[in-house]
Coordinates of N, CA and C in Angstrom, one line a residue:
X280 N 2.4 -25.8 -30.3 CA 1.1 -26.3 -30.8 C 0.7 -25.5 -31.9
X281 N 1.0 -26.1 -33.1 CA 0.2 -25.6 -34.5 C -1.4 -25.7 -34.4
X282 N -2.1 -24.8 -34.0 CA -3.8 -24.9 -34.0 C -3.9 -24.7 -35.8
X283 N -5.0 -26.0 -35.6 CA -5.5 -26.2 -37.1 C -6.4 -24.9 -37.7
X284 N -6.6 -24.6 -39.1 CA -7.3 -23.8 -39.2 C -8.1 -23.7 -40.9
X285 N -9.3 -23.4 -40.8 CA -10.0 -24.1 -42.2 C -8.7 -23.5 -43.3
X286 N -7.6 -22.3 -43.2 CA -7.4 -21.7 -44.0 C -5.9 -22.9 -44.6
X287 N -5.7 -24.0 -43.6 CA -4.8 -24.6 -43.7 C -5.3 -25.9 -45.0
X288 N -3.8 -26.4 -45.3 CA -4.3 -27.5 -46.4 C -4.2 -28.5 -45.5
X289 N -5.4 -29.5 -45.9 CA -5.4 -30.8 -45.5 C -4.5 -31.6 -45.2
X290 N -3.6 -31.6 -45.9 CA -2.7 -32.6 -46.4 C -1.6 -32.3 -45.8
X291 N -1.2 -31.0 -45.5 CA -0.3 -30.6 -44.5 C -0.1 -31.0 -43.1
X292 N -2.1 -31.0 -42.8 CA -2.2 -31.1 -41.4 C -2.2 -32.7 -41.0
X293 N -2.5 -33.8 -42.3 CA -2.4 -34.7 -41.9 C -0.8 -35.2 -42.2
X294 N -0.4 -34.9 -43.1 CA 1.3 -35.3 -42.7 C 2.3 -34.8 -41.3
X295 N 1.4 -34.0 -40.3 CA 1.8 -33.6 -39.3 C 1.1 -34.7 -38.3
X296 N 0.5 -35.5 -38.4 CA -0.5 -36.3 -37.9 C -1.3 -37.1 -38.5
X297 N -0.6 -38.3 -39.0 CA -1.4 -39.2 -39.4 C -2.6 -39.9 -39.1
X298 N -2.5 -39.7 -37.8 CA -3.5 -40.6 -37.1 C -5.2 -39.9 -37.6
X299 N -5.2 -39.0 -38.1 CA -6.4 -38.5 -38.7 C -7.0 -38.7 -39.6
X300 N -6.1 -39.7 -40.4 CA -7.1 -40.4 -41.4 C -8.0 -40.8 -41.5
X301 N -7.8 -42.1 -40.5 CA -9.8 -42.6 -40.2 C -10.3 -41.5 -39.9
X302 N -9.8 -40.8 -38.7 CA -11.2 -39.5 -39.1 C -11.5 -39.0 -39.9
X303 N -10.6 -38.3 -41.0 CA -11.2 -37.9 -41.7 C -12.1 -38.9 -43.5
X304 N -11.6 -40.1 -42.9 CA -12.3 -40.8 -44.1 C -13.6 -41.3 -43.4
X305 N -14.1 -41.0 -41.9 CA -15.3 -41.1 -41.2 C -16.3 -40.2 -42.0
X306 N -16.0 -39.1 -42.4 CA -16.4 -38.1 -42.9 C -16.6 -37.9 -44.9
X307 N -16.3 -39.3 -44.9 CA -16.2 -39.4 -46.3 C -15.6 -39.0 -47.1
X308 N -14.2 -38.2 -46.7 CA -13.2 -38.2 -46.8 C -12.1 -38.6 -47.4
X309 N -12.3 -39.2 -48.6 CA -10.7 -39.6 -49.3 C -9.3 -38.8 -49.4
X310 N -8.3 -39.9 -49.3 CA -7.3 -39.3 -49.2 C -7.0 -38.9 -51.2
X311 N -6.3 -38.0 -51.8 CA -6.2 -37.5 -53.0 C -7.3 -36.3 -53.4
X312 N -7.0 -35.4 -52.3 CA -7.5 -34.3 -52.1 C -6.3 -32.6 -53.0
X313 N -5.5 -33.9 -52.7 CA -4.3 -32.5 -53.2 C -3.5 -31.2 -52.3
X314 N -4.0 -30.1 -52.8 CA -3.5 -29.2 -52.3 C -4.8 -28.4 -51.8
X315 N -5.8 -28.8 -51.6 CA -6.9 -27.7 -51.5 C -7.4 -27.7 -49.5
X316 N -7.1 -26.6 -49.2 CA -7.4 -26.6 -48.0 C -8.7 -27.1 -47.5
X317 N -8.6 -26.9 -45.7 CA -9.7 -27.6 -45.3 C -10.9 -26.6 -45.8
X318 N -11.2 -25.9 -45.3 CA -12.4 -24.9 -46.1 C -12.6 -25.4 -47.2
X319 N -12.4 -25.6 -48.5 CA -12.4 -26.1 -49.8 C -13.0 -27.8 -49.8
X320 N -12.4 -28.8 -49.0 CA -12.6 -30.2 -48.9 C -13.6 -30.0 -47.9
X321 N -14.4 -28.8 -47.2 CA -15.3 -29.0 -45.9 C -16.3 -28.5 -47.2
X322 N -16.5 -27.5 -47.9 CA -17.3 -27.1 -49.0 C -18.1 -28.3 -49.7
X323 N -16.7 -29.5 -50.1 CA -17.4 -30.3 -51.1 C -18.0 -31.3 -50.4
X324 N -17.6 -31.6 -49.2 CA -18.6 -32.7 -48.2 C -19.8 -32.1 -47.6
X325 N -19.6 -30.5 -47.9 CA -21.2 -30.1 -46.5 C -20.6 -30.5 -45.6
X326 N -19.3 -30.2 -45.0 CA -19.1 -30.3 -43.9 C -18.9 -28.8 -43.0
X327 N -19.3 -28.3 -41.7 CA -19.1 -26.7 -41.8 C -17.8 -26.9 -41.0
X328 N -16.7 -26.2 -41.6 CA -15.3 -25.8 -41.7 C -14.9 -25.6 -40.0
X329 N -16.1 -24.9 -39.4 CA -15.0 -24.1 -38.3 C -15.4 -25.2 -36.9
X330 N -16.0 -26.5 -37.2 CA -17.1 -27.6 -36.5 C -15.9 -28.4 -36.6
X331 N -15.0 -29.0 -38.0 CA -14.2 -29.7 -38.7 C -12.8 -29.2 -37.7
X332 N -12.7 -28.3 -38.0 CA -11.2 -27.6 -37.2 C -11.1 -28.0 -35.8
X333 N -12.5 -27.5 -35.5 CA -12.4 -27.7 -34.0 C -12.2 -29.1 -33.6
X334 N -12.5 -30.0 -34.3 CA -12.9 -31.5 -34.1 C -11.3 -32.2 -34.4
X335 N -10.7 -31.7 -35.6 CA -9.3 -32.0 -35.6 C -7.9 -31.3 -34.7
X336 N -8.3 -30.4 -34.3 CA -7.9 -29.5 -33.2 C -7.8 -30.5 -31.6
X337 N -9.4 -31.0 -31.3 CA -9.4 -31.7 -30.1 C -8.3 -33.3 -30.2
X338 N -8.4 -33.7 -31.2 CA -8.0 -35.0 -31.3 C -6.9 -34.8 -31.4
X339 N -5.9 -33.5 -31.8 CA -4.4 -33.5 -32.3 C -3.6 -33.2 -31.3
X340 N -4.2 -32.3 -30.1 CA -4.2 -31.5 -29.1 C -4.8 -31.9 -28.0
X341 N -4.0 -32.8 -26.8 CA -4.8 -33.0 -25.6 C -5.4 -31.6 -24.7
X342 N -4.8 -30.7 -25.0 CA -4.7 -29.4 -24.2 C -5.8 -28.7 -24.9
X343 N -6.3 -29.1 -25.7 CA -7.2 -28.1 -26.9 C -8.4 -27.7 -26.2
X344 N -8.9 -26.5 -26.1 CA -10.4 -26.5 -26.1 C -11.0 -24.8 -26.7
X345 N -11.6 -24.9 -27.7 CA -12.2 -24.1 -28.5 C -12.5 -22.8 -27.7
X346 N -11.8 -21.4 -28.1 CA -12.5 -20.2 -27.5 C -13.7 -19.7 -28.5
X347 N -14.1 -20.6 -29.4 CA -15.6 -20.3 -29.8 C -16.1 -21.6 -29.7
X348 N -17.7 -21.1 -29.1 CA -18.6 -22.1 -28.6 C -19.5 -22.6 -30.4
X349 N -19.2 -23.8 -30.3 CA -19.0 -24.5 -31.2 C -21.3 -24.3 -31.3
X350 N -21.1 -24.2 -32.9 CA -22.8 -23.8 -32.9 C -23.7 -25.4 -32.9
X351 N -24.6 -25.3 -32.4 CA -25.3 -26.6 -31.9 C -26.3 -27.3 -33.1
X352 N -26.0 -26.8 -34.4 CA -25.9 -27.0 -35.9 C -25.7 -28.3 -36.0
X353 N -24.2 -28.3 -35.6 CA -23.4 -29.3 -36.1 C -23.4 -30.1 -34.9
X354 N -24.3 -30.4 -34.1 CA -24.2 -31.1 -32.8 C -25.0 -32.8 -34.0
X355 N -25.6 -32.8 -35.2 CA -25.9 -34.2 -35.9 C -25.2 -34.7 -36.1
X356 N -23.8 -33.8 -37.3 CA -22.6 -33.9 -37.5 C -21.6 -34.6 -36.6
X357 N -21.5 -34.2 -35.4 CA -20.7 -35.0 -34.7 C -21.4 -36.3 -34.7
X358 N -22.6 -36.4 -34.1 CA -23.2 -37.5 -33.3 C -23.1 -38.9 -34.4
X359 N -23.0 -37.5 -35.7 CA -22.8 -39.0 -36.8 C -21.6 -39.5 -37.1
X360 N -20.5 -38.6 -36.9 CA -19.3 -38.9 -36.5 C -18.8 -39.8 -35.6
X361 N -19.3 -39.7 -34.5 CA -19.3 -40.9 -33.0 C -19.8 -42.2 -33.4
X362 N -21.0 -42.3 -34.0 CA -22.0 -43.2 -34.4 C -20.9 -43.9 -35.8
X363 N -19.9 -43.6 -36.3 CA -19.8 -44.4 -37.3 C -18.1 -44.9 -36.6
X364 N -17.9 -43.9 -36.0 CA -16.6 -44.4 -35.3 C -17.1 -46.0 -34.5
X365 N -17.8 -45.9 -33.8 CA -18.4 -47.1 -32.9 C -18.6 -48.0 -34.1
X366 N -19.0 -48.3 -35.1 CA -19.3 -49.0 -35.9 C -18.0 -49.3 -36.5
X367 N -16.9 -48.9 -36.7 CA -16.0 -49.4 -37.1 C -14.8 -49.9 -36.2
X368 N -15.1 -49.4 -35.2 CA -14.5 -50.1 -33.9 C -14.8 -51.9 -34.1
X369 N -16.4 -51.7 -34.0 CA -16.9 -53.1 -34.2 C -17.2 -53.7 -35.6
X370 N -16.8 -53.3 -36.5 CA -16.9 -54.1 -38.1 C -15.5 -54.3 -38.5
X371 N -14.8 -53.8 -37.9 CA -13.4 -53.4 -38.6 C -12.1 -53.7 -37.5
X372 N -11.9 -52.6 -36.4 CA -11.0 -52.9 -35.4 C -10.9 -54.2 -34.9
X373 N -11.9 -53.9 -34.1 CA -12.6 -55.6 -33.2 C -12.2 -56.9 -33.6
X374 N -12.7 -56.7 -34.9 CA -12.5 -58.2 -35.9 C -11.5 -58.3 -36.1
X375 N -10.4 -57.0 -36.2 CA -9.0 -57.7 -36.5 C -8.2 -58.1 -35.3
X376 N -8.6 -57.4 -34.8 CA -8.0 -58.2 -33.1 C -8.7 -60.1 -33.1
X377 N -9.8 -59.8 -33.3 CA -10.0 -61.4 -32.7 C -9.3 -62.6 -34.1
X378 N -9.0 -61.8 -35.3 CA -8.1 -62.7 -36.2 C -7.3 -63.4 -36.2
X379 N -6.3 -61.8 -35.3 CA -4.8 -62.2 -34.9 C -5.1 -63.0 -33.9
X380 N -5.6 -62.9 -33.1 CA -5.8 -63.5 -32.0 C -5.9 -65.6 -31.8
X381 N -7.0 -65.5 -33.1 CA -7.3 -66.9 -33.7 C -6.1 -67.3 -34.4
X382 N -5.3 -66.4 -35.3 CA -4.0 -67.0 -35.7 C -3.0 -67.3 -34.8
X383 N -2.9 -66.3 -34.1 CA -2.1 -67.1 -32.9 C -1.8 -67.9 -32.0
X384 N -3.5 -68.2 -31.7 CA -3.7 -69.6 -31.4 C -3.6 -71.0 -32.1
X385 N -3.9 -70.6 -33.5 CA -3.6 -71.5 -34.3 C -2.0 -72.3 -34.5
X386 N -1.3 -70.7 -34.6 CA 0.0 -71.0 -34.3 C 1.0 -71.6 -33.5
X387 N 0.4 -72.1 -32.4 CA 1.0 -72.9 -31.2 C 0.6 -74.3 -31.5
X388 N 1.0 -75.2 -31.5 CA 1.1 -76.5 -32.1 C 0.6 -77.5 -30.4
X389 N 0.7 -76.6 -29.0 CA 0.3 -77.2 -28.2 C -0.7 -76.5 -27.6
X390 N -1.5 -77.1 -26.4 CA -2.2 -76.3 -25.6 C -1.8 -75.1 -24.5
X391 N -1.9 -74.4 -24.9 CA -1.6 -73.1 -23.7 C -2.4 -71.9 -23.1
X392 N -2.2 -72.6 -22.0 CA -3.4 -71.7 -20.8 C -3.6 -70.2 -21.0
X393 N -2.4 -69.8 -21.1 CA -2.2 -68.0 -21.3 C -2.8 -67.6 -22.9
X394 N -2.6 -68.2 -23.8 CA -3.6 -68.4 -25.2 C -4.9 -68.7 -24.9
X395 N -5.4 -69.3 -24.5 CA -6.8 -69.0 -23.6 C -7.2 -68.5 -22.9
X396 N -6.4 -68.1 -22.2 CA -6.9 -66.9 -21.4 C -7.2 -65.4 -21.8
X397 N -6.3 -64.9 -22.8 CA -6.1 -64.0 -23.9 C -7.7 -64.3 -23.9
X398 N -7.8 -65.3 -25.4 CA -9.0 -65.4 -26.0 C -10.3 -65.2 -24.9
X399 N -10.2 -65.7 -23.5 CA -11.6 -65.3 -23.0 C -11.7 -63.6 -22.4
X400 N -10.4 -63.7 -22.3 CA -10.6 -61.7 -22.0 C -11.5 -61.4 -23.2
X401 N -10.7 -61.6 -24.4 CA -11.6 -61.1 -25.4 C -12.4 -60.6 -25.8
X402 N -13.2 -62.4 -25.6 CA -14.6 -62.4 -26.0 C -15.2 -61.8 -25.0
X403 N -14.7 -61.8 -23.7 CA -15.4 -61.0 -22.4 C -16.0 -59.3 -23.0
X404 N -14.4 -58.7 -23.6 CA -14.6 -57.4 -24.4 C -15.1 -57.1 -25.2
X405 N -15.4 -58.1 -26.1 CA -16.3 -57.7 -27.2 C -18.0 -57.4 -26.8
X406 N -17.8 -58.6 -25.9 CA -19.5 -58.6 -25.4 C -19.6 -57.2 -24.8
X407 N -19.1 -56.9 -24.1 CA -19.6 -55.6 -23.0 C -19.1 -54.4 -23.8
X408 N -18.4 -54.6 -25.3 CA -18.3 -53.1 -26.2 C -19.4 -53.3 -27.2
X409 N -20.0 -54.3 -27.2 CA -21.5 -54.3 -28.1 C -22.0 -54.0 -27.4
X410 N -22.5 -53.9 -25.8 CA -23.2 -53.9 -25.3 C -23.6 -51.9 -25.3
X411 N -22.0 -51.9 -24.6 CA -21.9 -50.2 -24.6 C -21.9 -49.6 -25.8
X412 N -21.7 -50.1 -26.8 CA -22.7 -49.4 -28.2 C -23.9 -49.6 -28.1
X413 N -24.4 -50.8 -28.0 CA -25.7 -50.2 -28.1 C -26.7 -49.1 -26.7
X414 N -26.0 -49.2 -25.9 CA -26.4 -48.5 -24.8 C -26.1 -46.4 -25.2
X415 N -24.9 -46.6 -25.7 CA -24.8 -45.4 -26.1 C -25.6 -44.6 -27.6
X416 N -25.8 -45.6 -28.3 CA -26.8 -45.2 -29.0 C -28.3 -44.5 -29.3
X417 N -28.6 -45.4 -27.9 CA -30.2 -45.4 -27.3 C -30.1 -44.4 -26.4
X418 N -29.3 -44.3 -25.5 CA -29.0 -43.3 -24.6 C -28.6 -42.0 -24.6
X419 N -27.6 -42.2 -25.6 CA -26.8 -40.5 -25.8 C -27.1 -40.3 -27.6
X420 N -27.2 -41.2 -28.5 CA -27.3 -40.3 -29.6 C -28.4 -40.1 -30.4
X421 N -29.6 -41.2 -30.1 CA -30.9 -41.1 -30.4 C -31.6 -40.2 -29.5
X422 N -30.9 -39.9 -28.3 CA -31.2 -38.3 -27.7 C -30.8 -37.6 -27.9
X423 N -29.3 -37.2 -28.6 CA -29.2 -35.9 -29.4 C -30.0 -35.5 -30.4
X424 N -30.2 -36.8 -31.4 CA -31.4 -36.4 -31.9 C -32.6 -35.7 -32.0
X425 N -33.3 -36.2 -31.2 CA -34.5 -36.0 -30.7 C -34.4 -34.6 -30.0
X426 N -33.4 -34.3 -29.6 CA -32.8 -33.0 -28.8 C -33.0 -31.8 -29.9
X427 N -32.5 -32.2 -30.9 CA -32.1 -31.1 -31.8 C -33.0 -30.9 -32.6
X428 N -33.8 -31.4 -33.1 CA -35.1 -31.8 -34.0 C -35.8 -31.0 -33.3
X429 N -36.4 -30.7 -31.6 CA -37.0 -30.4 -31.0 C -36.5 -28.7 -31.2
X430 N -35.2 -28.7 -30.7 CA -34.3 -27.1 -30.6 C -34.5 -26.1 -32.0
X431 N -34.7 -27.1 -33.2 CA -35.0 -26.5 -34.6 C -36.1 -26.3 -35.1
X432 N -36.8 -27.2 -34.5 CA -38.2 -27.1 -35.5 C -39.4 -26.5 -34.3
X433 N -39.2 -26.8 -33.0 CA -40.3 -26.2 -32.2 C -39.5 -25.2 -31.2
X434 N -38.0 -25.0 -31.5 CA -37.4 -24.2 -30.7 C -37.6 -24.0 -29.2
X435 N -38.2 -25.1 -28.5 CA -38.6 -25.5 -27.0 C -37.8 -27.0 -26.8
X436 N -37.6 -26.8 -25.6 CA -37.1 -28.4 -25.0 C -38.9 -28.9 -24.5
X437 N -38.7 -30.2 -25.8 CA -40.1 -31.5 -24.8 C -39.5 -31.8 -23.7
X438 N -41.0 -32.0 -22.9 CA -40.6 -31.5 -21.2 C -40.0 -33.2 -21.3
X439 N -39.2 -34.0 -20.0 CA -38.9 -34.9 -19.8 C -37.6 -35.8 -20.3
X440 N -37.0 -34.5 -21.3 CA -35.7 -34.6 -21.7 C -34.4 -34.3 -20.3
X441 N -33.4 -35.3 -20.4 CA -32.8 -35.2 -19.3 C -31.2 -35.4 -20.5
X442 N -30.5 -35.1 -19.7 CA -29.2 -35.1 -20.4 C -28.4 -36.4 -19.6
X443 N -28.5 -37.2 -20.9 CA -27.7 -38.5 -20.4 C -26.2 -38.5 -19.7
X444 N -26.2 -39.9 -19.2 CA -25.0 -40.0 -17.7 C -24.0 -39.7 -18.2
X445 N -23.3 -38.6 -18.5 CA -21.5 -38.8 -19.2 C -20.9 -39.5 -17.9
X446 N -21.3 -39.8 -16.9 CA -20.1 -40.3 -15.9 C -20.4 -41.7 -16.0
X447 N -21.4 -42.2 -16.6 CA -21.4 -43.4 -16.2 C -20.9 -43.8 -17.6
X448 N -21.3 -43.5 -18.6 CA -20.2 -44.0 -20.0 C -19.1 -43.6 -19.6
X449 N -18.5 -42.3 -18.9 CA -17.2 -42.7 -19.2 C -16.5 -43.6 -18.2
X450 N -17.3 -44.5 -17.1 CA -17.1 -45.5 -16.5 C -17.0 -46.9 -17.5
X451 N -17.8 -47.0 -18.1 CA -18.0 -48.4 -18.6 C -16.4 -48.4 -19.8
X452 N -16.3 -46.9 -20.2 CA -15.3 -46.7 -21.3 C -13.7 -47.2 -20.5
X453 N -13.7 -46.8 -19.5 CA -12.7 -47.1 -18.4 C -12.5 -48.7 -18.1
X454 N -13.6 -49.5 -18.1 CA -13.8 -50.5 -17.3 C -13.3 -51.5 -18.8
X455 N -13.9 -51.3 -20.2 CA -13.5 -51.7 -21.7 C -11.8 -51.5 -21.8
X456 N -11.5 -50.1 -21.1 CA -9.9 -50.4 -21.3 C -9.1 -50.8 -20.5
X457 N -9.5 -51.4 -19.5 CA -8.7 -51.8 -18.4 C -8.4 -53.8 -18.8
X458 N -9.9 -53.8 -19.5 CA -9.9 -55.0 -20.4 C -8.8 -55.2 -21.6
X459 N -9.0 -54.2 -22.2 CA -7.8 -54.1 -23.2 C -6.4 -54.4 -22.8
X460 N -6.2 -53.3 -21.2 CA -4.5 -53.7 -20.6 C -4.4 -54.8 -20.3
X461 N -5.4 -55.3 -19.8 CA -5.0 -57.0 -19.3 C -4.6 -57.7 -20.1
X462 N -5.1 -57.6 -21.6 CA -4.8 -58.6 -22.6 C -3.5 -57.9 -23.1
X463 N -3.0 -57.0 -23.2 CA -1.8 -56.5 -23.1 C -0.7 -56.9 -22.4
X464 N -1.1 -56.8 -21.1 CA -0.4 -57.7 -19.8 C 0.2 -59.5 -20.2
X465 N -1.3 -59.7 -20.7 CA -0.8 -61.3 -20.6 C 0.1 -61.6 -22.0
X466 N -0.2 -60.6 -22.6 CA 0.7 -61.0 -24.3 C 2.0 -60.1 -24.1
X467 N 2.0 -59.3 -23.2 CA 3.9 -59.0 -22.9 C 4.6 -59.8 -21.4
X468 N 4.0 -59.9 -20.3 CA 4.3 -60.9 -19.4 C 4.1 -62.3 -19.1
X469 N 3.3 -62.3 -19.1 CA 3.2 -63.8 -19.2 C 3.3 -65.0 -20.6
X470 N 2.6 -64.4 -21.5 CA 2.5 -65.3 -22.4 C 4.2 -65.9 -23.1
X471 N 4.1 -67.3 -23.0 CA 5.5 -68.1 -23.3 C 5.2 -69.6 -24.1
X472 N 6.3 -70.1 -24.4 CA 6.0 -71.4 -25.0 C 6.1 -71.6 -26.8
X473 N 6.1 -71.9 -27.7 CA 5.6 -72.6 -28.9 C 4.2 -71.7 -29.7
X474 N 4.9 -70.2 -30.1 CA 3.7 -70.1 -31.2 C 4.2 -69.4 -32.0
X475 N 3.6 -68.4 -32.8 CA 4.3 -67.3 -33.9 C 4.3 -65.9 -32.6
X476 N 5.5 -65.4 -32.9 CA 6.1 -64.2 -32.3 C 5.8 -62.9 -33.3
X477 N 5.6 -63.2 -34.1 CA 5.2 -61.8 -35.3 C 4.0 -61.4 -35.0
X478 N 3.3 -62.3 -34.9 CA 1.8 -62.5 -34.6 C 1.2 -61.3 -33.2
X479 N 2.1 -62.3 -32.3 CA 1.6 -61.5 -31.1 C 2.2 -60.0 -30.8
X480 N 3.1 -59.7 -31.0 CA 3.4 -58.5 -31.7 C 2.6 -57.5 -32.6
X481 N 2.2 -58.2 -33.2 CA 1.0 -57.7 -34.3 C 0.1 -57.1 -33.1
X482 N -0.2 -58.1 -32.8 CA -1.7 -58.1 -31.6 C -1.2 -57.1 -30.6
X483 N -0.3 -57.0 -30.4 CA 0.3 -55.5 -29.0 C 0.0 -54.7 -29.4
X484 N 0.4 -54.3 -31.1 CA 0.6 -52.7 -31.8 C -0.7 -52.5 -31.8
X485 N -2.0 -53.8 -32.5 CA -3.2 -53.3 -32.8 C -4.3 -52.9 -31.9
X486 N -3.8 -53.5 -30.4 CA -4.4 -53.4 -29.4 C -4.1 -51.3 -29.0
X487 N -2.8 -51.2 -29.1 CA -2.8 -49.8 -28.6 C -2.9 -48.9 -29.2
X488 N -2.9 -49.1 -30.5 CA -3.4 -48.2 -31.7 C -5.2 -47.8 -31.4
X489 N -5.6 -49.2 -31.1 CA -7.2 -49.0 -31.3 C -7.4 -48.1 -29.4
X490 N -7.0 -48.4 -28.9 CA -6.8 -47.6 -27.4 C -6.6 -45.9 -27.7
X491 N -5.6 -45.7 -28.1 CA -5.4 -44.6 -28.7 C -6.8 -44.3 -29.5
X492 N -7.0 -44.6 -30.1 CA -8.5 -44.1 -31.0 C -9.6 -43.8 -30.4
X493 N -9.7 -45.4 -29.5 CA -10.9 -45.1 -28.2 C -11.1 -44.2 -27.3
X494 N -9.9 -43.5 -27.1 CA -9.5 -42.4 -25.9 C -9.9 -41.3 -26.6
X495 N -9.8 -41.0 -28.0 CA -9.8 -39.8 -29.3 C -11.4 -39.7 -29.2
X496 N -12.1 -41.1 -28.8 CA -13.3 -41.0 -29.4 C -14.2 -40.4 -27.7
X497 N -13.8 -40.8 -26.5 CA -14.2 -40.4 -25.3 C -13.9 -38.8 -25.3
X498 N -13.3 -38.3 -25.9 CA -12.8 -37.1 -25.1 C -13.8 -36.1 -26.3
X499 N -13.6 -36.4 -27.6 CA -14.6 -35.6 -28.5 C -16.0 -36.0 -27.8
X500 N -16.6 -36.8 -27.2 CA -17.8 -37.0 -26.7 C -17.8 -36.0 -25.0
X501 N -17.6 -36.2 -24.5 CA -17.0 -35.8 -23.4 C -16.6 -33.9 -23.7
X502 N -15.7 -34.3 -24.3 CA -15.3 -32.0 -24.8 C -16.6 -31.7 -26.0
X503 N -16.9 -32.4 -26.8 CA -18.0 -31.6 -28.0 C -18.9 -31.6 -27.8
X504 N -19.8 -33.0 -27.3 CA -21.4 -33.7 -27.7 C -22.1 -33.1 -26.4
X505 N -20.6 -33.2 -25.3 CA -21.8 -32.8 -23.9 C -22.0 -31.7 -24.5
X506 N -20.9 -30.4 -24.2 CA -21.3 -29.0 -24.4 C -22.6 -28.9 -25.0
X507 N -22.6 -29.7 -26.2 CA -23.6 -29.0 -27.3 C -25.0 -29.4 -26.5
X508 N -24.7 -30.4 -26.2 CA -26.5 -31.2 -25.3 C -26.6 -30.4 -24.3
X509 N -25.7 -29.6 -23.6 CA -26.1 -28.9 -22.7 C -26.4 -27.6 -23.1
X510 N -25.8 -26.8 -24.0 CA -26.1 -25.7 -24.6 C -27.7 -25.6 -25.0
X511 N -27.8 -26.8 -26.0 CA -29.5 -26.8 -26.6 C -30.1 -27.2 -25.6
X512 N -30.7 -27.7 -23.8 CA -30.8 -27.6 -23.0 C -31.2 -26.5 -22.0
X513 N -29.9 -25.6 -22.4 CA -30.2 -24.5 -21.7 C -30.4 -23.4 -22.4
X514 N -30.2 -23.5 -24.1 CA -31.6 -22.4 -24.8 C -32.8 -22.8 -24.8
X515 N -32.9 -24.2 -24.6 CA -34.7 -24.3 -24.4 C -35.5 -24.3 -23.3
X516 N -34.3 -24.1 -22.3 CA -35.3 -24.0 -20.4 C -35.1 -22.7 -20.4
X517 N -34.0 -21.6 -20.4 CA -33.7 -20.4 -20.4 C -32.9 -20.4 -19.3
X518 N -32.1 -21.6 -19.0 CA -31.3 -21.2 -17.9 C -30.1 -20.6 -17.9

């Protein structure tokens, strides 16, 4: 395991790992950076370098967890991070799934039950991942907010602040992907008959690609966002 490091070049660490693009273009981030390390490309965004590392560290590295306690600074930073991932899940991912999904129904020149069925998992998923955005917004990151605003400018915890449920998002996160395998299930076992095969193929890769991302996105909430809500928590009670 190569641990990332501000002193590394960008471009190195994502040609060892592509999958870090969208992160790092969450971050505003374009690719044609060159040769200039992460320290250098964290400089020109206002991003702080050793917040950045750690955050591509977690995602590269199932095994990763930071032997410095990450400063609760950058606890917005993330939250805005989370906050835009979720939004491209749903402006961007989402939508291409339900495309393919409509092309491939289109594609079948007859009626078929398993092509319907697909499509109502779906829409089932979509509903209950807008739902759990907006639950996790109100819940966990308009209270980091408010968390940290308070930790900076009055350096006290307002009394009545509670640290939201991580067990129960990471229930509903579980319950979203078990949704996902089904529709998986039915587009490699069962689904048969008269349609386009590229298509649904398409729809397998993009289903587990975006799985993979969702799991990238639970575990940075889960290993970063709690710590830090708990940290600013317990400098403001003194426990």
């Amino acid at each position: 395991m190569t641990i990332i490091t501000p002193e590394q070049k960008l471009a190195d660490v994502i040609l060892r790992n592509y999958h870090l693009i969208p992160v790092v273009n969450r971050f505003g981030i374009e690719l044609g950076f060159g040769d200039k390390s992460i320290s250098e490309v964290c400089r020109e965004h206002a991003i702080n370098e050793e917040f950045f590392a750690a955050l591509l560290n977690t995602i590269s590295y199932e095994s990763y967890f930071s032997d410095k306690k990450l400063n609760v600074a950058n606890m917005l930073q993330l939250v805005d991070y989370l906050k835009k991932t979720l939004i491209n899940y749903k402006e961007s991912q989402i939508g291409v799934i339900e495309i393919h999904i409509q092309q491939l129904i289109n594609s079948s020149p007859e009626k078929n039950k398993h092509l319907q069925l697909i499509e109502n998992f779906f829409f089932q998923f979509k509903e209950e991942f807008l739902s759990y955005e907006k639950d996790v917004n109100k819940e966990m990151f308009e209270l980091a907010s408010r968390m940290y605003t308070d930790y900076k400018e009055k350096n006290t915890m307002a009394s009545g602040y509670e640290l939201p449920d991580f067990e129960t998002f990471q229930e509903k996160y579980e319950q979203l992907t078990e949704k996902l395998s089904d529709m998986k299930s039915l587009l490699i076992k069962y689904l048969s008959g008269n349609f386009d095969r590229r298509i649904r193929n398409a729809i397998i890769y993009i289903i587990s690609r975006f799985e993979a991302d969702f799991y990238t996105y639970i575990r940075l909430q889960n290993r970063l966002l709690q710590p830090m809500m708990k940290e600013v928590t317990k400098n403001n009670t003194g426990k």
